[in-house]
Each structure stands twice: as structure tokens, then as C-alpha cells.
PDB file of C-alpha atoms and ligand atoms in Angstrom:
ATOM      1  CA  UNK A   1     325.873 -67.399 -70.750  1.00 57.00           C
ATOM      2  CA  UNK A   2     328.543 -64.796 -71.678  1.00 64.00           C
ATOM      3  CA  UNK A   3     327.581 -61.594 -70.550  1.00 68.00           C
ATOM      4  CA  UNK A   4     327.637 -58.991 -72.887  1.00 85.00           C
ATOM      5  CA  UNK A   5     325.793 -55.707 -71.418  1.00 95.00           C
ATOM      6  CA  UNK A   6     325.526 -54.865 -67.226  1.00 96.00           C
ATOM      7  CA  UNK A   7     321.908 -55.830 -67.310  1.00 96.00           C
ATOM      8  CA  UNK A   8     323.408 -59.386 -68.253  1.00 96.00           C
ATOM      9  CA  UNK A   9     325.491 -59.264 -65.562  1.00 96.00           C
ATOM     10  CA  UNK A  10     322.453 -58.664 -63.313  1.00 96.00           C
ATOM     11  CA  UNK A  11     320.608 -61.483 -65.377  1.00 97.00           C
ATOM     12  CA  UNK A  12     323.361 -63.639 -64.378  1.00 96.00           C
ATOM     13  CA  UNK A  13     323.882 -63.326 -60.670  1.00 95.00           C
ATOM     14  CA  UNK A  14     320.004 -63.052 -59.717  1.00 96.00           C
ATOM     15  CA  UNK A  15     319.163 -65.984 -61.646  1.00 97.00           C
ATOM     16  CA  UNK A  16     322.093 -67.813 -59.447  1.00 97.00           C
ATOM     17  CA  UNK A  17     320.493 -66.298 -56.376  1.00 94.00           C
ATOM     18  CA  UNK A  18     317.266 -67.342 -57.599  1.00 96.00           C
ATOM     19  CA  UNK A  19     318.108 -71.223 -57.568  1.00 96.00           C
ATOM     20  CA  UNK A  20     319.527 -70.643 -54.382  1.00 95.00           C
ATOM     21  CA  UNK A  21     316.055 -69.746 -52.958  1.00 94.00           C
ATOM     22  CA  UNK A  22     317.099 -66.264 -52.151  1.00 94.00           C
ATOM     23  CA  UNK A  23     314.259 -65.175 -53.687  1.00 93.00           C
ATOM     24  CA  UNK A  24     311.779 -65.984 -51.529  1.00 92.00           C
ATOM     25  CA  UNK A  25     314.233 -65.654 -48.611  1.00 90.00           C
ATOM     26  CA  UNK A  26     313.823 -61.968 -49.076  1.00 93.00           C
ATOM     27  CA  UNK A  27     310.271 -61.694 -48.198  1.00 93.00           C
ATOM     28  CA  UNK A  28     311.362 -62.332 -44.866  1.00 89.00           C
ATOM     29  CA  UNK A  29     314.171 -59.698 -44.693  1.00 92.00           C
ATOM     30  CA  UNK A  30     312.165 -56.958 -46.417  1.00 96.00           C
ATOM     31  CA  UNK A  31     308.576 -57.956 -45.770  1.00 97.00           C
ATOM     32  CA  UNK A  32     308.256 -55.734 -42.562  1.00 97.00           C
ATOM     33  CA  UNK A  33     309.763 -52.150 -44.675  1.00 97.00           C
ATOM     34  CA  UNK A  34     307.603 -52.950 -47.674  1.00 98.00           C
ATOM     35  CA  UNK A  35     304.578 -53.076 -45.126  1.00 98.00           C
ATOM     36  CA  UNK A  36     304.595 -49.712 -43.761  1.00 98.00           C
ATOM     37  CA  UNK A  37     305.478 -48.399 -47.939  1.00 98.00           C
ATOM     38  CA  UNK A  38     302.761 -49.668 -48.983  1.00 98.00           C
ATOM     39  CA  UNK A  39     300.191 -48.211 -46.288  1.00 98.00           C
ATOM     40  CA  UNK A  40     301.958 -45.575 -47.178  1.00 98.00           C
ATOM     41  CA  UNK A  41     300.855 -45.643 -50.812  1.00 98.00           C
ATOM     42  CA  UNK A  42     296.830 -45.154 -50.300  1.00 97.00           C
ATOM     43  CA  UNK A  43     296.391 -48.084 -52.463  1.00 97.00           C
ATOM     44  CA  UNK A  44     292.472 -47.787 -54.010  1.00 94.00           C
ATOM     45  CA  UNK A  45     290.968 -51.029 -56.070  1.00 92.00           C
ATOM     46  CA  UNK A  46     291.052 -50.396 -59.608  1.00 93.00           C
ATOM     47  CA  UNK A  47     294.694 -49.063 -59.195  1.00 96.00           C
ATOM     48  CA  UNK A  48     297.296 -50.024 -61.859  1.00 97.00           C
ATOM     49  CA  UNK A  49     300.965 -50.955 -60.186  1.00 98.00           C
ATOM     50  CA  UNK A  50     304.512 -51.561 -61.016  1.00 98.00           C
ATOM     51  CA  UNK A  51     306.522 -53.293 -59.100  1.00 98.00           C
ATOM     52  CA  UNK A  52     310.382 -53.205 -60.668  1.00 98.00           C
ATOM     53  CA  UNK A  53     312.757 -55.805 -59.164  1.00 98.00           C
ATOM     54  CA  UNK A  54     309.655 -57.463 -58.233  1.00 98.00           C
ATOM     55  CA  UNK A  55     311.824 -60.599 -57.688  1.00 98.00           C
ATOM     56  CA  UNK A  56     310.157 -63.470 -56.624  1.00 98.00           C
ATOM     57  CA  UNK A  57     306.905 -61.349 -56.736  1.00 98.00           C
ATOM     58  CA  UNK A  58     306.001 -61.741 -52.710  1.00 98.00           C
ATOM     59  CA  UNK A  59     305.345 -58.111 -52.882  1.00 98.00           C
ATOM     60  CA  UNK A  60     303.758 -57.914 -55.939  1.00 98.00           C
ATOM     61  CA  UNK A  61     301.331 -60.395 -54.746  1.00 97.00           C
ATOM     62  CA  UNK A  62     300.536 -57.975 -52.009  1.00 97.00           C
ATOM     63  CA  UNK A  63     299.626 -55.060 -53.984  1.00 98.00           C
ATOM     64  CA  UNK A  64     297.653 -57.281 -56.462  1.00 97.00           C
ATOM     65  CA  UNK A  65     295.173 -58.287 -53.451  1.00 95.00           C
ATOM     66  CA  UNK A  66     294.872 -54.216 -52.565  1.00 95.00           C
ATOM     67  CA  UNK A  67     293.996 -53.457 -55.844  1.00 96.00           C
ATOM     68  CA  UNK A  68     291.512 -56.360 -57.604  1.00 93.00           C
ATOM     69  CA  UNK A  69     288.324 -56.409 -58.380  1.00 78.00           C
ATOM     70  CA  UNK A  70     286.006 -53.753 -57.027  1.00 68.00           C
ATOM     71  CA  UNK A  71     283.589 -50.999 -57.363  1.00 66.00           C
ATOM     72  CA  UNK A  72     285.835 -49.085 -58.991  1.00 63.00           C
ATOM     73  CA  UNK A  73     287.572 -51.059 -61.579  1.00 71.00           C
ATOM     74  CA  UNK A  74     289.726 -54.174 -61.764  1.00 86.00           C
ATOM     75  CA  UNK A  75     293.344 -53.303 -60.599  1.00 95.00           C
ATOM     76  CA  UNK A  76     296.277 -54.860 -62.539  1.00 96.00           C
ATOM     77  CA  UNK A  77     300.046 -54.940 -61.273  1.00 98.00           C
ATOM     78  CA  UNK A  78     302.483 -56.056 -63.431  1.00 98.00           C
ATOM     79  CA  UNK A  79     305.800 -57.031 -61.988  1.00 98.00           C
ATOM     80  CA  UNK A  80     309.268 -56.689 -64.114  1.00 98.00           C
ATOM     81  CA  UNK A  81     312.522 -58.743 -63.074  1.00 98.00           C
ATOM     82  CA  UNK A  82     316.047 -58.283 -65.339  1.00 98.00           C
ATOM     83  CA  UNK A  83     315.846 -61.768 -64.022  1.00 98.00           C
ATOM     84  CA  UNK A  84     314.086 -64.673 -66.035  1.00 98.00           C
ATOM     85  CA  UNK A  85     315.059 -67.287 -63.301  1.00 98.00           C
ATOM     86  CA  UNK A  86     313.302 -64.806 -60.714  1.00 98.00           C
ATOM     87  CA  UNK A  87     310.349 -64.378 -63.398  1.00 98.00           C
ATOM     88  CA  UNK A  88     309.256 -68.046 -63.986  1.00 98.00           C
ATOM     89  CA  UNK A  89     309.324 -68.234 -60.428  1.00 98.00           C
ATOM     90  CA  UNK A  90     306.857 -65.398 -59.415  1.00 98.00           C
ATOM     91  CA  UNK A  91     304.693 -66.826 -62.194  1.00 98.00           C
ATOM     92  CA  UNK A  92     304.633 -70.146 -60.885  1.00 98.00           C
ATOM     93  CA  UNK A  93     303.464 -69.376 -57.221  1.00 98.00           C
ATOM     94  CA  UNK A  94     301.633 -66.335 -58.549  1.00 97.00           C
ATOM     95  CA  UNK A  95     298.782 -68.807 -60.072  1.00 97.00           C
ATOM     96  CA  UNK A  96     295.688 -67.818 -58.274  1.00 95.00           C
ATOM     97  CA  UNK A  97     296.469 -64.543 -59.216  1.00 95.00           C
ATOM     98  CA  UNK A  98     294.452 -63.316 -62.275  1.00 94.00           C
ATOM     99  CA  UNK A  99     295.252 -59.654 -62.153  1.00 96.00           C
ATOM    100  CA  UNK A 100     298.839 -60.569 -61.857  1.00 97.00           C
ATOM    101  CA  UNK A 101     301.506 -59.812 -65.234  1.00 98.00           C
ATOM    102  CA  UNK A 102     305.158 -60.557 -64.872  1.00 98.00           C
ATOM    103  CA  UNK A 103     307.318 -59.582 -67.405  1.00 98.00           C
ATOM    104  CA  UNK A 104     311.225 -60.401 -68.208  1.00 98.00           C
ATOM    105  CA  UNK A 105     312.989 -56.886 -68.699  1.00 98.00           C
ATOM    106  CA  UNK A 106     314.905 -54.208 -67.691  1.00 98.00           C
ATOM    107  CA  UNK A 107     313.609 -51.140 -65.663  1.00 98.00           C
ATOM    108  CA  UNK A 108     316.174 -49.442 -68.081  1.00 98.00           C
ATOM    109  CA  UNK A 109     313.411 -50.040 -70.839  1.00 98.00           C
ATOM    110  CA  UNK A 110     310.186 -51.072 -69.667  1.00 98.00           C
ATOM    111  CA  UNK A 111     307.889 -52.820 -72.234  1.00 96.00           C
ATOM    112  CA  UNK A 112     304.779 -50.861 -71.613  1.00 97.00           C
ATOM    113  CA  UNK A 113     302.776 -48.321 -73.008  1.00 96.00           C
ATOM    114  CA  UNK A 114     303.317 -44.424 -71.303  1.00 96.00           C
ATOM    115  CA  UNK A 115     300.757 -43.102 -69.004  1.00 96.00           C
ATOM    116  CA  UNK A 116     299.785 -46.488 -67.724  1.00 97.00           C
ATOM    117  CA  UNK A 117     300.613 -47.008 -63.761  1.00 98.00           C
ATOM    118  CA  UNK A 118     299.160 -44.788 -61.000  1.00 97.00           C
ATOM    119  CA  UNK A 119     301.493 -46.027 -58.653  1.00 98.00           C
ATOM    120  CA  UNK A 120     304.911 -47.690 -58.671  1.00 98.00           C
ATOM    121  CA  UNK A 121     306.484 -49.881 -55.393  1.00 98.00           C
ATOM    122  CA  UNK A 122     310.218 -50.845 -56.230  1.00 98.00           C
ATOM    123  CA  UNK A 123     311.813 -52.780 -52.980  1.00 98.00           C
ATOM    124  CA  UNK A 124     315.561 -52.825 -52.933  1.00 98.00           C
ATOM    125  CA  UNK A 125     316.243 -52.901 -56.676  1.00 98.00           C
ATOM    126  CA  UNK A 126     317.137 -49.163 -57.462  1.00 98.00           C
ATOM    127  CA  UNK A 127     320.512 -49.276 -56.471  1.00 98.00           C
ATOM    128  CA  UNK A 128     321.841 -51.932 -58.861  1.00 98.00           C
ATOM    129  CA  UNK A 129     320.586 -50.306 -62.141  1.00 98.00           C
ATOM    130  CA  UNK A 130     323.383 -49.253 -64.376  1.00 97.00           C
ATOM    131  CA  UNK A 131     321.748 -46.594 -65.773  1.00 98.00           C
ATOM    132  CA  UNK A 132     319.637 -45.109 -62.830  1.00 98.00           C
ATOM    133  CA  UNK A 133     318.983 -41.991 -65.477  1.00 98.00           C
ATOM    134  CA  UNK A 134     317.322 -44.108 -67.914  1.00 98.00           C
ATOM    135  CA  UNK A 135     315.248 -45.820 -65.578  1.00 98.00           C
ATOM    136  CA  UNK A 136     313.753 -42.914 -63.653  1.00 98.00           C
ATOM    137  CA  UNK A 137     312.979 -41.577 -67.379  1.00 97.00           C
ATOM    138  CA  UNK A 138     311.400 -45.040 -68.322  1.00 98.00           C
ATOM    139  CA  UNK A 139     309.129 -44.841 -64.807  1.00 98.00           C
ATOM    140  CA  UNK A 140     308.564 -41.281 -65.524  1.00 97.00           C
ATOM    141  CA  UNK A 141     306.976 -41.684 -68.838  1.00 97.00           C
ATOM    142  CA  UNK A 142     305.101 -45.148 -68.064  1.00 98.00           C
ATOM    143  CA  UNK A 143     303.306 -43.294 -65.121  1.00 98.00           C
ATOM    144  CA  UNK A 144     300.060 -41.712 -65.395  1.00 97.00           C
ATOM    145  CA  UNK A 145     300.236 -38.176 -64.721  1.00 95.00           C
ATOM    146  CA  UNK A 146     299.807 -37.707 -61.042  1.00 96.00           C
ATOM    147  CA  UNK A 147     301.078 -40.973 -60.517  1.00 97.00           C
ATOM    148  CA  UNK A 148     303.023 -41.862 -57.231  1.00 98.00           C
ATOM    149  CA  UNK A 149     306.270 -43.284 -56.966  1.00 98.00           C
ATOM    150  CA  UNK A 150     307.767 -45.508 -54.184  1.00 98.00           C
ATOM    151  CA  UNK A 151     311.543 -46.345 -54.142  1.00 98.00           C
ATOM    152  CA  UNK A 152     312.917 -48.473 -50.670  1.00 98.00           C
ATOM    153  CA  UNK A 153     316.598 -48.354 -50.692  1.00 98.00           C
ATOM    154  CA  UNK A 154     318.341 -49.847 -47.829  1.00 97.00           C
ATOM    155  CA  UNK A 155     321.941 -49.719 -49.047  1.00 97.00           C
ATOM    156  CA  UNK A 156     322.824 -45.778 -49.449  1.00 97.00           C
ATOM    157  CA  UNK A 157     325.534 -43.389 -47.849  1.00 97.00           C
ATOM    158  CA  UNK A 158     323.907 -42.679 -44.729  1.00 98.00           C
ATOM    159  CA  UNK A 159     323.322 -45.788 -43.118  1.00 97.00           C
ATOM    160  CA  UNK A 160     326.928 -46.509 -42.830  1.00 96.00           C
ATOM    161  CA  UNK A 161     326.161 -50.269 -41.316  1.00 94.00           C
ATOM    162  CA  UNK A 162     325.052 -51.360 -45.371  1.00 95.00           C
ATOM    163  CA  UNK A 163     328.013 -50.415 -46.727  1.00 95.00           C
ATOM    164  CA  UNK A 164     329.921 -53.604 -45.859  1.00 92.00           C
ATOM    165  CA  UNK A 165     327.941 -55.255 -48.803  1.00 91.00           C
ATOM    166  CA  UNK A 166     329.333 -53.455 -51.430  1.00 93.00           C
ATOM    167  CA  UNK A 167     332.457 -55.277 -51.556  1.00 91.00           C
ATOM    168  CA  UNK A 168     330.204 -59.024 -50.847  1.00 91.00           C
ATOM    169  CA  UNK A 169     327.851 -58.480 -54.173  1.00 93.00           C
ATOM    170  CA  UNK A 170     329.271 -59.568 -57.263  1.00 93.00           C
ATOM    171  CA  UNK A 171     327.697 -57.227 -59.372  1.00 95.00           C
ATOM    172  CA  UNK A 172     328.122 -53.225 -59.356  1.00 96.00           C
ATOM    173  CA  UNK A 173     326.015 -50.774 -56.703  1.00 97.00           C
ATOM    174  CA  UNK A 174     325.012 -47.029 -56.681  1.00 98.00           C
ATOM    175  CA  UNK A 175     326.120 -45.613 -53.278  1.00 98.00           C
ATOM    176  CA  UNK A 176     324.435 -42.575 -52.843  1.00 98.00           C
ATOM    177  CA  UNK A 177     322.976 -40.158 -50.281  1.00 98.00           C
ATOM    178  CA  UNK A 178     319.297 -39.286 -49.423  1.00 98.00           C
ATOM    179  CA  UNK A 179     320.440 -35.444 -50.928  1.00 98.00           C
ATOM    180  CA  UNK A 180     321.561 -37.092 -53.828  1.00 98.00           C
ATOM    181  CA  UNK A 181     318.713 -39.428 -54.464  1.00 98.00           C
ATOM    182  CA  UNK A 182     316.217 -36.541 -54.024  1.00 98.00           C
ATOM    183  CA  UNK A 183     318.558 -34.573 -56.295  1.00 98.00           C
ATOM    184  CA  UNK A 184     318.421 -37.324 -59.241  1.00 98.00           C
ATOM    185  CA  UNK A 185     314.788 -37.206 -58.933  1.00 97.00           C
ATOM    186  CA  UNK A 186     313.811 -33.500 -58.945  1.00 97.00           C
ATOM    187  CA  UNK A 187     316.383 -33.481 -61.851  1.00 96.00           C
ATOM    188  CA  UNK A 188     314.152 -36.192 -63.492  1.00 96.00           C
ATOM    189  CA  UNK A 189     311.083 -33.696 -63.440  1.00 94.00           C
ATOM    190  CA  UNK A 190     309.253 -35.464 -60.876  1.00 96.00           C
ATOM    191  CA  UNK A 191     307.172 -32.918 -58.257  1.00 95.00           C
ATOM    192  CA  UNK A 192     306.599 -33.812 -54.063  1.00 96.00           C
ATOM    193  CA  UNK A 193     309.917 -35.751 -54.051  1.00 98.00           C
ATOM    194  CA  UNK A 194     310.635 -36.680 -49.991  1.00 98.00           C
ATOM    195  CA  UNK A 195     312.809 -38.744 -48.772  1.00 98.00           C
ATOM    196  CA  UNK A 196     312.170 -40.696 -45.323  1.00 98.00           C
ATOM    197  CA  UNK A 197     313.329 -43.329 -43.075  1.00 98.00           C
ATOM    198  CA  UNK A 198     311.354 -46.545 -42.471  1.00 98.00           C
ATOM    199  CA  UNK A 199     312.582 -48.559 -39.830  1.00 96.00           C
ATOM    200  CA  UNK A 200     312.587 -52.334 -39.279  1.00 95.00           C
ATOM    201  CA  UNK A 201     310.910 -53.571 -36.395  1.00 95.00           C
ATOM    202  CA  UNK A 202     310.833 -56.891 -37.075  1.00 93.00           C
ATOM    203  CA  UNK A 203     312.625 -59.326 -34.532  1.00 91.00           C
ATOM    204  CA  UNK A 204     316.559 -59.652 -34.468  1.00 91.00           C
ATOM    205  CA  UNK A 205     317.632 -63.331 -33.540  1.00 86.00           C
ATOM    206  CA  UNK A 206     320.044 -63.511 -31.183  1.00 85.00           C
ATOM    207  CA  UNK A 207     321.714 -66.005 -32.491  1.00 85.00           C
ATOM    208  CA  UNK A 208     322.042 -64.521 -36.117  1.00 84.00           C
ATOM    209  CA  UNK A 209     324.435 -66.427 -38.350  1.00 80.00           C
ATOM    210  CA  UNK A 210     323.577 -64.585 -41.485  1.00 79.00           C
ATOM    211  CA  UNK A 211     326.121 -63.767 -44.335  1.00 81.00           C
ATOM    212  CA  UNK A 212     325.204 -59.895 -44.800  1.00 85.00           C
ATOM    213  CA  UNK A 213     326.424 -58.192 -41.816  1.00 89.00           C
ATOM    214  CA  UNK A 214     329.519 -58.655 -39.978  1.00 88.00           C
ATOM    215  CA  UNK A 215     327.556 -59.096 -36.413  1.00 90.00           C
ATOM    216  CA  UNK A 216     324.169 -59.411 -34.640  1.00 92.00           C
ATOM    217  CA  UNK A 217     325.383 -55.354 -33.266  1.00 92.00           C
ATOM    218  CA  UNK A 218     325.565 -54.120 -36.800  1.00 91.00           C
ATOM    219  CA  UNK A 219     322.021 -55.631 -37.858  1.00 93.00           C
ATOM    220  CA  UNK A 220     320.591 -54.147 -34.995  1.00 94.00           C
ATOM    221  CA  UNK A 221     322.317 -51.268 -35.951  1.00 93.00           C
ATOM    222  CA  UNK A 222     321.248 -51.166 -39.406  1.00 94.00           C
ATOM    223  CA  UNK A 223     317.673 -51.819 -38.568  1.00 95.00           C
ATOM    224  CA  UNK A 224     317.933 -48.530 -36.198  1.00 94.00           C
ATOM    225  CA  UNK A 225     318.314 -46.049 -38.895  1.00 96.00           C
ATOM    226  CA  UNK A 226     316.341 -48.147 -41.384  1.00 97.00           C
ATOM    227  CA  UNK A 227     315.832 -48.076 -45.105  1.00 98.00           C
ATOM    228  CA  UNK A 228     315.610 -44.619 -47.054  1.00 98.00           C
ATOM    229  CA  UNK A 229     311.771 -44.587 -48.918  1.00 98.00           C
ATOM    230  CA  UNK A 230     311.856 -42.037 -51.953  1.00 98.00           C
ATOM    231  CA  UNK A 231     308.556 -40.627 -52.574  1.00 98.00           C
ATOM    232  CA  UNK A 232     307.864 -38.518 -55.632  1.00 98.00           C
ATOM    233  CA  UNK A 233     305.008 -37.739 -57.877  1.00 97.00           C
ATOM    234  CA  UNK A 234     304.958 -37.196 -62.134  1.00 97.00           C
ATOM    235  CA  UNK A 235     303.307 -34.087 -62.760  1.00 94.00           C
ATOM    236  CA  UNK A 236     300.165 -33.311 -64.292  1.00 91.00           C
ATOM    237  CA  UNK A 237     301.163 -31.626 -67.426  1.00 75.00           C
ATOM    238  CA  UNK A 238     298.245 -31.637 -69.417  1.00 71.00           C
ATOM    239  CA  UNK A 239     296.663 -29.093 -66.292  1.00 67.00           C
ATOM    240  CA  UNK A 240     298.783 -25.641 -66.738  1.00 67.00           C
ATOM    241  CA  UNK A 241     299.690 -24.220 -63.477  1.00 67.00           C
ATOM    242  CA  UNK A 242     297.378 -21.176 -62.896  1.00 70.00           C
ATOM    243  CA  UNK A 243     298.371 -18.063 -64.858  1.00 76.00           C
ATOM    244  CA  UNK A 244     300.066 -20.608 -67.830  1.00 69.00           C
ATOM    245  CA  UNK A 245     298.793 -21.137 -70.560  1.00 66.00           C
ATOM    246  CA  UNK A 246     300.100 -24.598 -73.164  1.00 59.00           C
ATOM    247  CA  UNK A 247     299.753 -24.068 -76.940  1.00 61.00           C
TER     248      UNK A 247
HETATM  249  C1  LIG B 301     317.615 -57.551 -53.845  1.00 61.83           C
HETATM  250  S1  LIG B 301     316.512 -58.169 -55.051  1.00 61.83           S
HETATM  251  C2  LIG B 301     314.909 -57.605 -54.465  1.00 61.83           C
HETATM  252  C3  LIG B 301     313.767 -58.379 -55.089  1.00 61.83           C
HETATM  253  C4  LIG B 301     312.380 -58.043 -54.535  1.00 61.83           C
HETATM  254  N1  LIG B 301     311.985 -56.683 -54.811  1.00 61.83           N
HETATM  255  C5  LIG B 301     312.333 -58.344 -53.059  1.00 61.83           C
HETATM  256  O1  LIG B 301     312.323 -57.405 -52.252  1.00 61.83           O
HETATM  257  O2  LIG B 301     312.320 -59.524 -52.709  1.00 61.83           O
HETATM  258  C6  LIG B 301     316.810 -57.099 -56.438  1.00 61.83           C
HETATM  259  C7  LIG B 301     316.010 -57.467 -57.674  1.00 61.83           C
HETATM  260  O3  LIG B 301     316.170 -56.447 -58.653  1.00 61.83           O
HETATM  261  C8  LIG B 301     316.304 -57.071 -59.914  1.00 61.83           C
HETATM  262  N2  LIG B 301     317.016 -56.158 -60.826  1.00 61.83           N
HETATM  263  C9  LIG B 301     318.294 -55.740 -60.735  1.00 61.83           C
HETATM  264  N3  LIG B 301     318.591 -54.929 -61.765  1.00 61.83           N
HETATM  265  C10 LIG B 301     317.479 -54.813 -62.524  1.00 61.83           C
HETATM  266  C11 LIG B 301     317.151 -54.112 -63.720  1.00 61.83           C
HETATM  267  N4  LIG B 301     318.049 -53.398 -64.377  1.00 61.83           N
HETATM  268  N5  LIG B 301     315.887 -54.207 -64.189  1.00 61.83           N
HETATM  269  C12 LIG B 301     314.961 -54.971 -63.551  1.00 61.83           C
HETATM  270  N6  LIG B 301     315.218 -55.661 -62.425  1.00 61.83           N
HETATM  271  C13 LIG B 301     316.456 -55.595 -61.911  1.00 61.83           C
HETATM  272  C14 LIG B 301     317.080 -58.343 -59.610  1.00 61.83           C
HETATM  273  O4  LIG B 301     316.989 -59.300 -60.623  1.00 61.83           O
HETATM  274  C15 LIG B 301     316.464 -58.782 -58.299  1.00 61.83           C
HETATM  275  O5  LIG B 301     315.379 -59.651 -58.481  1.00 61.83           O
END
């Protein structure tokens, strides 16, 4: 397909890692970070989720079983991939899931109404949206007020070991800093934005022959320091601060 726009170019190359079963391959390299996020995010039943870049939807499946049916409501997540290829596939081993909604899109304009999601999980997606701007305005206004945001990152400035793969990808990254991620957000009006480190303590093989870093040293390394988890909240605007008043 002849790419016309950079979310085509995404389109492109994660449909091609898609059929190359990197999709689910990821679960295994990201399934121990996403863990400790999402104890992290307090997760009640009755809770409505998004999960952008939800890929081949392993995580998304994990928040849908925190949130279903119970006391308090019946929790929805709906997951959002730039890629279709990565979409037909979370739908297709995301069957027994009723309170599961996976959409084709761009987190540069998310189909949904505002106000909607309480909390948001992205896992290693952030960094390759052209327009990070317009996305953290599209999850601004399609949170609920008060609604959480959680953004794992584990290619950024300060954990020097990830920057080999910005010359492997073959589409275009955002390098940034923790102080400039937590910058972009306060910028973006969200409230309680913290950045911290989550690291990976799942096992290292000794005998890694994987394509993403240069040695078994540098994975280890890389693990160490660990991924960067941006934490912010949308504030409550309808509730003036004390002493305010809104007309
Ligand atoms: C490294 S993968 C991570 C997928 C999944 N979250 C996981 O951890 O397995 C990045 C994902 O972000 C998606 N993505 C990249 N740019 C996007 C955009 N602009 N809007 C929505 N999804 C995007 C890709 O298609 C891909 O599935």
C-alpha cells in the first residue's frame, strides 16, 4: 500500500511485524513491566479502559478480566491499534472476551466519545506517535475527569542501553527525557504527573540471541534501569478549586 501520511507508515511496518508473530512475542518481553503498571493502577470492576497500541491485545485482555462484571458495574476496555493486521488479531484470540472492543485507529484521533475512560494503560506505543501533542489532547478529552493515565516507555534518553534501536526500527521515534515527558504532559493540562522507573525482573537467558540489543551485558543493563512509567491524572474541572468560582 503506498503510504501517504506517518500513521501509514506505522500501519505498514506493524502489520509486517504482525505476520511475523511479533505481536504476541511481545507479551513475553513486556509482560513482567505491564504487571507491576497495572497493580499500580487500582483497577475496580466496573472500570472503563483504554489501552492504545494495544497490539496484539495480551494486555488488554488483562485489564478486561480486572474490570468485568461485578457489583459495581460491567467494566469495558476497548483496545486501539494504527495497526489493522495487529487488530484482527487481538479480535481473533480475544473471543471469550465479551467486554472486550478493539478498534482500528490512530491514538492521534481516537473514535470515541469525551469523558468516557477512567483509566488509560498504553505499553510501549507512545514513542512512535507522530504527533505526541495531538494524542495526549485526544486521551485528555476521552478521559473522564479524574481519570488516570498510564504511559510505559522503555526507549527514552535516560536509559542510554535503548538507544541502539533507533537506528534498527524502520519507522520514526520520539527520544526524549523523563523531564521532558513530564514537561509535555503538565503542558497538556494534566494534574499529579510523576514519572518512575519500573524495572524488569524477569529472567535474562544466558544464551540470548535476540536482535534488539547488541549483547546479553546491555539487556541486563537495560533491564537495570528499567522502563520510565508516566503517571498523570485529567482534572476535575467541573469541581472549582476552593475560593473559584466557574460561570
Ligand atoms: C511495540 S508495539 C507494542 C504493542 C503492545 N502494547 C504490546 O506491548 O505488546 C507498538 C504498538 O503501537 C501501535 N501504534 C504505533 N503508532 C500508533 C498510533 N499512532 N496509533 C495507535 N497505535 C499505534 C503499533 O501498531 C504497535 O502495535
Amino acid at each position: 500500500m503506498p503510504e501517504r501520511t506517518p500513521d501509514e507508515r506505522l500501519q505498514n511496518e506493524f502489520n509486517r511485524w504482525a505476520e511475523q508473530g511479533r505481536g504476541e512475542e511481545m507479551e513475553h518481553h513486556h509482560l513482567d513491566i505491564t504487571e507491576k503498571t497495572i497493580r499500580l493502577m487500582n483497577l475496580r470492576r466496573g472500570e472503563r479502559v483504554l489501552d492504545p497500541g494495544c497490539g496484539s491485545g495480551w494486555a488488554t485482555r488483562l485489564l478486561a478480566r480486572l474490570v468485568a462484571d461485578g457489583p459495581d458495574g460491567f467494566g469495558q476496555v476497548v483496545g486501539i491499534d494504527v495497526s489493522d493486521e495487529m487488530i484482527r488479531q487481538a479480535r481473533a484470540a480475544s473471543k471469550d472476551f465479551d467486554n472486550i472492543l478493539y478498534v482500528w485507529g490512530s491514538a492521534q484521533q481516537i473514535p470515541w466519545e469525551e469523558n468516557f475512560f477512567d483509566k488509560v494503560l498504553s505499553v510501549e506505543s507512545f514513542y512512535y506517535y507522530p504527533d505526541q501533542d495531538r494524542a495526549l489532547a485526544e486521551l485528555f478529552r476521552v478521559m473522564t475527569p479524574r481519570g488516570q493515565m498510564f504511559i510505559l516507555i522503555n526507549l527514552y534518553k535516560d536509559n542510554p542501553y535503548s538507544l541502539q534501536w533507533v537506528d534498527k526500527l524502520k519507522v520514526p521515534v520520539h527520544v526524549r527525557s523523563e523531564a521532558e515527558y513530564v514537561e509535555l504532559l503538565k503542558k497538556h493540562a494534566f494534574y499529579n504527573v510523576e514519572a518512575r522507573r519500573i524495572l524488569d525482573d524477569s529472567p535474562t537467558p544466558d544464551d540470548y540471541r535476540g536482535q534488539s540489543f547488541r549483547s546479553v551485558e546491555d539487556l541486563r543493563a537495560f533491564k537495570k534501569i528499567g522502563a520510565l512509567l508516566l503517571t498523570a491524572s485529567k482534572p476535575d474541572l467541573r469541581t472549582p478549586a476552593p475560593g473559584y468560582t466557574i460561570y
